[in-house]
Amino acid sequence: MSSYTLFFNPMSRAMIAKWAFAEAGVEPELVMVEWENKPQSLLDANPMGKLPTVIHHHGEHDHVITEAAAICHYLAEMEAPDLLPRSEEKADYFRWLLFAAGPMESAVMNHAMGWDPAGERQEGMAGFGSYSRVMDTMDAMLSSRDYVCGDRFTMADVYVGSQFDWGLNFGTVEPRDSFRAYQARLQAREAYRQGMGPAED
Ligand SMILES: N[C@@H](CCC(=O)N[C@@H](CS)C(=O)NCC(=O)O)C(=O)O
């Protein structure tokens, strides 16, 4: 039995967790979730009923972890220390991981759903400022380096990279050169192909 249960649906952010597991070299037990018929075990673990939801069966204890960005970092902490940031990489790692999970995700989702802050006052109140400020900020970051922390792939790239991978595939992120090049670097990874490939169960 695997030490991890991943509640899963291929058309969801659970794919981010699946890729993170592949990078960590750990195979979780997948529990397929149908949106219209969510298992009680998912709702018990996560009353939000959202995917990804992970249960870590750790010794005597079961630990629930939700939020794709947190799951990525948790797996690196528990299973793949090489994918954690070194001390000189920590600022970039946490800065961009949390920027992608908060401001970037909000900017992209709001924009895709047809809402953008109107004017300077609303931009000042919205944590993401505006969609175009987020795109420009990420473009500047990804034009200056290959990965979030510089030359080296870390677990932050699974989450940040997923924002670009999904966003470019669904047309919600602008197809800028730096974004496409980053996506191509990530897609060339063996663990990406393994994680994003079809589930075996
Ligand atoms: N903040 C969560 C968002 C998770 C989320 O919204 N997942 C969607 C699928 S991509 C979901 O489970 N939707 C089903 C529902 O809300 O009932 C994360 O980053 O993991």
Short mmCIF file of C-alpha atoms and ligand atoms in Angstrom, two decimals:
data_model
loop_
_atom_site.label_atom_id
_atom_site.label_comp_id
_atom_site.label_asym_id
_atom_site.label_seq_id
_atom_site.Cartn_x
_atom_site.Cartn_y
_atom_site.Cartn_z
CA MET A 1 0.00 0.00 0.00
CA SER A 2 1.27 3.46 -0.87
CA SER A 3 1.93 5.95 1.92
CA TYR A 4 -0.11 8.49 0.00
CA THR A 5 -3.69 8.68 -1.27
CA LEU A 6 -4.36 11.21 -4.03
CA PHE A 7 -7.99 12.04 -4.82
CA PHE A 8 -7.80 12.47 -8.53
CA ASN A 9 -9.49 13.47 -11.75
CA PRO A 10 -7.41 14.01 -14.90
CA MET A 11 -9.32 17.19 -15.78
CA SER A 12 -8.27 19.01 -12.65
CA ARG A 13 -5.41 20.56 -10.72
CA ALA A 14 -4.81 17.06 -9.32
CA MET A 15 -2.54 16.70 -12.37
CA ILE A 16 -0.16 19.15 -10.68
CA ALA A 17 0.06 16.82 -7.70
CA LYS A 18 0.50 13.80 -9.96
CA TRP A 19 3.46 15.50 -11.63
CA ALA A 20 4.89 16.47 -8.21
CA PHE A 21 4.65 12.83 -7.09
CA ALA A 22 6.49 11.76 -10.25
CA GLU A 23 9.25 14.32 -9.56
CA ALA A 24 9.51 12.98 -6.00
CA GLY A 25 9.68 9.39 -7.26
CA VAL A 26 6.66 8.32 -5.20
CA GLU A 27 3.59 6.52 -6.51
CA PRO A 28 0.40 7.50 -4.69
CA GLU A 29 -2.75 5.42 -4.62
CA LEU A 30 -5.17 7.25 -6.92
CA VAL A 31 -8.82 7.54 -5.96
CA MET A 32 -10.76 8.59 -9.04
CA VAL A 33 -13.33 11.27 -8.27
CA GLU A 34 -16.45 11.85 -10.35
CA TRP A 35 -17.62 15.43 -9.90
CA GLU A 36 -21.25 14.41 -9.55
CA ASN A 37 -20.52 11.70 -7.04
CA LYS A 38 -17.70 12.75 -4.73
CA PRO A 39 -16.70 10.02 -2.28
CA GLN A 40 -17.47 10.65 1.38
CA SER A 41 -13.79 9.95 2.15
CA LEU A 42 -12.85 13.03 0.07
CA LEU A 43 -15.41 15.23 1.83
CA ASP A 44 -14.27 13.94 5.22
CA ALA A 45 -10.69 14.82 4.39
CA ASN A 46 -11.47 18.12 2.68
CA PRO A 47 -14.88 19.72 3.26
CA MET A 48 -14.17 21.91 0.20
CA GLY A 49 -14.46 18.75 -1.88
CA LYS A 50 -11.63 20.06 -4.08
CA LEU A 51 -8.85 18.31 -5.97
CA PRO A 52 -6.05 17.78 -5.39
CA THR A 53 -6.53 16.40 -1.90
CA VAL A 54 -3.80 14.17 -0.51
CA ILE A 55 -3.74 11.97 2.57
CA HIS A 56 -0.30 11.05 3.86
CA HIS A 57 -0.45 7.79 5.84
CA HIS A 58 2.48 8.50 8.10
CA GLY A 59 3.16 5.98 10.82
CA GLU A 60 0.23 6.11 13.22
CA HIS A 61 -1.17 9.28 11.69
CA ASP A 62 -3.04 10.37 8.59
CA HIS A 63 -2.18 13.91 7.49
CA VAL A 64 -4.43 15.71 5.02
CA ILE A 65 -2.85 18.17 2.67
CA THR A 66 -4.70 20.31 0.16
CA GLU A 67 -3.75 23.22 -2.14
CA ALA A 68 -1.62 22.20 -5.10
CA ALA A 69 1.24 24.54 -4.18
CA ALA A 70 1.36 23.27 -0.60
CA ILE A 71 1.25 19.65 -1.82
CA CYS A 72 4.24 20.30 -4.10
CA HIS A 73 6.30 21.77 -1.30
CA TYR A 74 5.18 19.12 1.22
CA LEU A 75 6.29 16.32 -1.12
CA ALA A 76 9.68 17.94 -1.57
CA GLU A 77 10.02 18.28 2.23
CA MET A 78 8.99 14.69 2.91
CA GLU A 79 10.32 12.81 -0.11
CA ALA A 80 12.65 14.81 -2.35
CA PRO A 81 15.04 17.11 -0.51
CA ASP A 82 17.02 17.67 -3.73
CA LEU A 83 14.02 19.60 -5.04
CA LEU A 84 13.96 21.96 -2.07
CA PRO A 85 15.66 25.32 -2.45
CA ARG A 86 19.22 25.81 -1.23
CA SER A 87 19.62 28.75 1.08
CA GLU A 88 20.54 31.17 -1.71
CA GLU A 89 17.49 29.97 -3.69
CA LYS A 90 14.90 30.31 -0.94
CA ALA A 91 13.87 33.90 -1.66
CA ASP A 92 13.04 33.15 -5.30
CA TYR A 93 11.50 29.80 -4.45
CA PHE A 94 8.99 31.10 -1.92
CA ARG A 95 8.40 34.40 -3.66
CA TRP A 96 7.37 32.88 -6.98
CA LEU A 97 5.66 29.78 -5.60
CA LEU A 98 3.33 31.95 -3.52
CA PHE A 99 2.99 34.60 -6.22
CA ALA A 100 1.82 31.92 -8.66
CA ALA A 101 -0.62 30.39 -6.15
CA GLY A 102 -2.15 33.69 -5.07
CA PRO A 103 -1.87 36.76 -7.29
CA MET A 104 -1.16 34.98 -10.56
CA GLU A 105 -3.91 32.41 -10.20
CA SER A 106 -6.42 35.13 -9.21
CA ALA A 107 -5.38 37.40 -12.07
CA VAL A 108 -5.61 34.65 -14.67
CA MET A 109 -8.90 33.25 -13.38
CA ASN A 110 -10.62 36.61 -12.96
CA HIS A 111 -9.46 37.74 -16.40
CA ALA A 112 -10.59 34.48 -18.02
CA MET A 113 -14.00 34.83 -16.37
CA GLY A 114 -14.38 38.36 -17.66
CA TRP A 115 -13.57 40.52 -14.64
CA ASP A 116 -10.66 42.92 -14.42
CA PRO A 117 -10.13 45.68 -11.85
CA ALA A 118 -11.47 48.96 -13.18
CA GLY A 119 -9.00 51.74 -12.67
CA GLU A 120 -6.16 52.49 -10.29
CA ARG A 121 -8.20 52.27 -7.10
CA GLN A 122 -9.41 48.72 -7.75
CA GLU A 123 -5.95 47.69 -8.99
CA GLY A 124 -4.52 48.99 -5.75
CA MET A 125 -6.99 46.90 -3.74
CA ALA A 126 -6.66 43.68 -5.77
CA GLY A 127 -3.61 41.71 -4.60
CA PHE A 128 -2.71 40.93 -8.20
CA GLY A 129 -2.95 44.53 -9.39
CA SER A 130 -3.94 43.67 -12.93
CA TYR A 131 -3.65 40.80 -15.38
CA SER A 132 -1.17 42.74 -17.53
CA ARG A 133 1.04 43.62 -14.55
CA VAL A 134 1.16 39.93 -13.62
CA MET A 135 2.00 38.90 -17.21
CA ASP A 136 4.76 41.55 -17.43
CA THR A 137 6.19 40.55 -14.03
CA MET A 138 6.33 36.87 -14.93
CA ASP A 139 7.75 37.67 -18.36
CA ALA A 140 10.57 39.65 -16.76
CA MET A 141 11.30 36.81 -14.32
CA LEU A 142 11.26 34.04 -16.94
CA SER A 143 13.31 36.10 -19.42
CA SER A 144 16.10 36.31 -16.86
CA ARG A 145 16.48 32.62 -16.01
CA ASP A 146 15.55 29.07 -17.01
CA TYR A 147 13.79 28.11 -13.78
CA VAL A 148 12.22 29.86 -10.81
CA CYS A 149 15.43 29.65 -8.77
CA GLY A 150 17.86 30.22 -11.66
CA ASP A 151 19.63 27.39 -13.48
CA ARG A 152 18.27 24.59 -11.35
CA PHE A 153 14.83 22.94 -11.43
CA THR A 154 13.14 22.85 -8.01
CA MET A 155 9.71 21.79 -6.83
CA ALA A 156 8.51 25.39 -7.23
CA ASP A 157 8.74 24.83 -11.00
CA VAL A 158 6.10 22.11 -10.84
CA TYR A 159 3.55 24.55 -9.49
CA VAL A 160 4.67 27.73 -11.27
CA GLY A 161 5.18 25.72 -14.46
CA SER A 162 1.71 24.22 -14.20
CA GLN A 163 0.20 27.69 -14.20
CA PHE A 164 1.89 28.30 -17.55
CA ASP A 165 1.29 24.83 -18.93
CA TRP A 166 -2.45 24.95 -18.28
CA GLY A 167 -2.72 28.65 -19.05
CA LEU A 168 -1.00 28.33 -22.42
CA ASN A 169 -2.94 25.19 -23.32
CA PHE A 170 -6.28 26.80 -22.47
CA GLY A 171 -5.45 30.26 -23.80
CA THR A 172 -5.78 32.00 -20.44
CA VAL A 173 -2.09 33.00 -20.29
CA GLU A 174 -0.63 35.17 -23.03
CA PRO A 175 1.61 33.15 -25.39
CA ARG A 176 4.77 35.16 -24.76
CA ASP A 177 8.14 33.76 -25.87
CA SER A 178 9.53 33.38 -22.34
CA PHE A 179 6.40 31.49 -21.24
CA ARG A 180 6.50 29.11 -24.18
CA ALA A 181 10.23 28.44 -23.72
CA TYR A 182 9.68 27.68 -20.02
CA GLN A 183 6.81 25.33 -20.87
CA ALA A 184 9.00 23.52 -23.41
CA ARG A 185 11.81 23.05 -20.86
CA LEU A 186 9.36 21.55 -18.38
CA GLN A 187 7.62 19.35 -20.91
CA ALA A 188 10.99 17.81 -21.82
CA ARG A 189 11.33 16.35 -18.33
CA GLU A 190 10.82 12.62 -17.90
CA ALA A 191 8.84 13.16 -14.68
CA TYR A 192 6.57 15.63 -16.48
CA ARG A 193 5.74 13.01 -19.10
CA GLN A 194 5.26 10.38 -16.42
CA GLY A 195 3.10 12.64 -14.23
CA MET A 196 1.03 14.10 -17.03
CA GLY A 197 0.56 10.77 -18.75
CA PRO A 198 -2.62 8.73 -18.33
CA ALA A 199 -3.34 7.30 -14.90
CA GLU A 200 -2.78 3.56 -14.72
CA ASP A 201 -5.68 2.75 -12.36
N1 LIG B 1 -6.92 26.23 -4.35
C1 LIG B 1 -7.03 24.87 -4.81
C2 LIG B 1 -8.03 24.85 -5.97
C3 LIG B 1 -8.48 23.46 -6.27
C4 LIG B 1 -9.64 23.44 -7.26
O1 LIG B 1 -10.35 24.44 -7.47
N2 LIG B 1 -9.84 22.27 -7.88
C5 LIG B 1 -10.96 22.09 -8.77
C6 LIG B 1 -10.53 21.27 -9.98
S1 LIG B 1 -9.23 22.04 -10.91
C7 LIG B 1 -12.05 21.27 -8.09
O2 LIG B 1 -11.77 20.38 -7.33
N3 LIG B 1 -13.30 21.57 -8.44
C8 LIG B 1 -14.42 20.79 -7.99
C9 LIG B 1 -15.35 21.53 -7.09
O3 LIG B 1 -15.08 22.67 -6.72
O4 LIG B 1 -16.37 20.95 -6.78
C10 LIG B 1 -5.65 24.36 -5.26
O5 LIG B 1 -4.83 25.16 -5.72
O6 LIG B 1 -5.38 23.17 -5.13
#
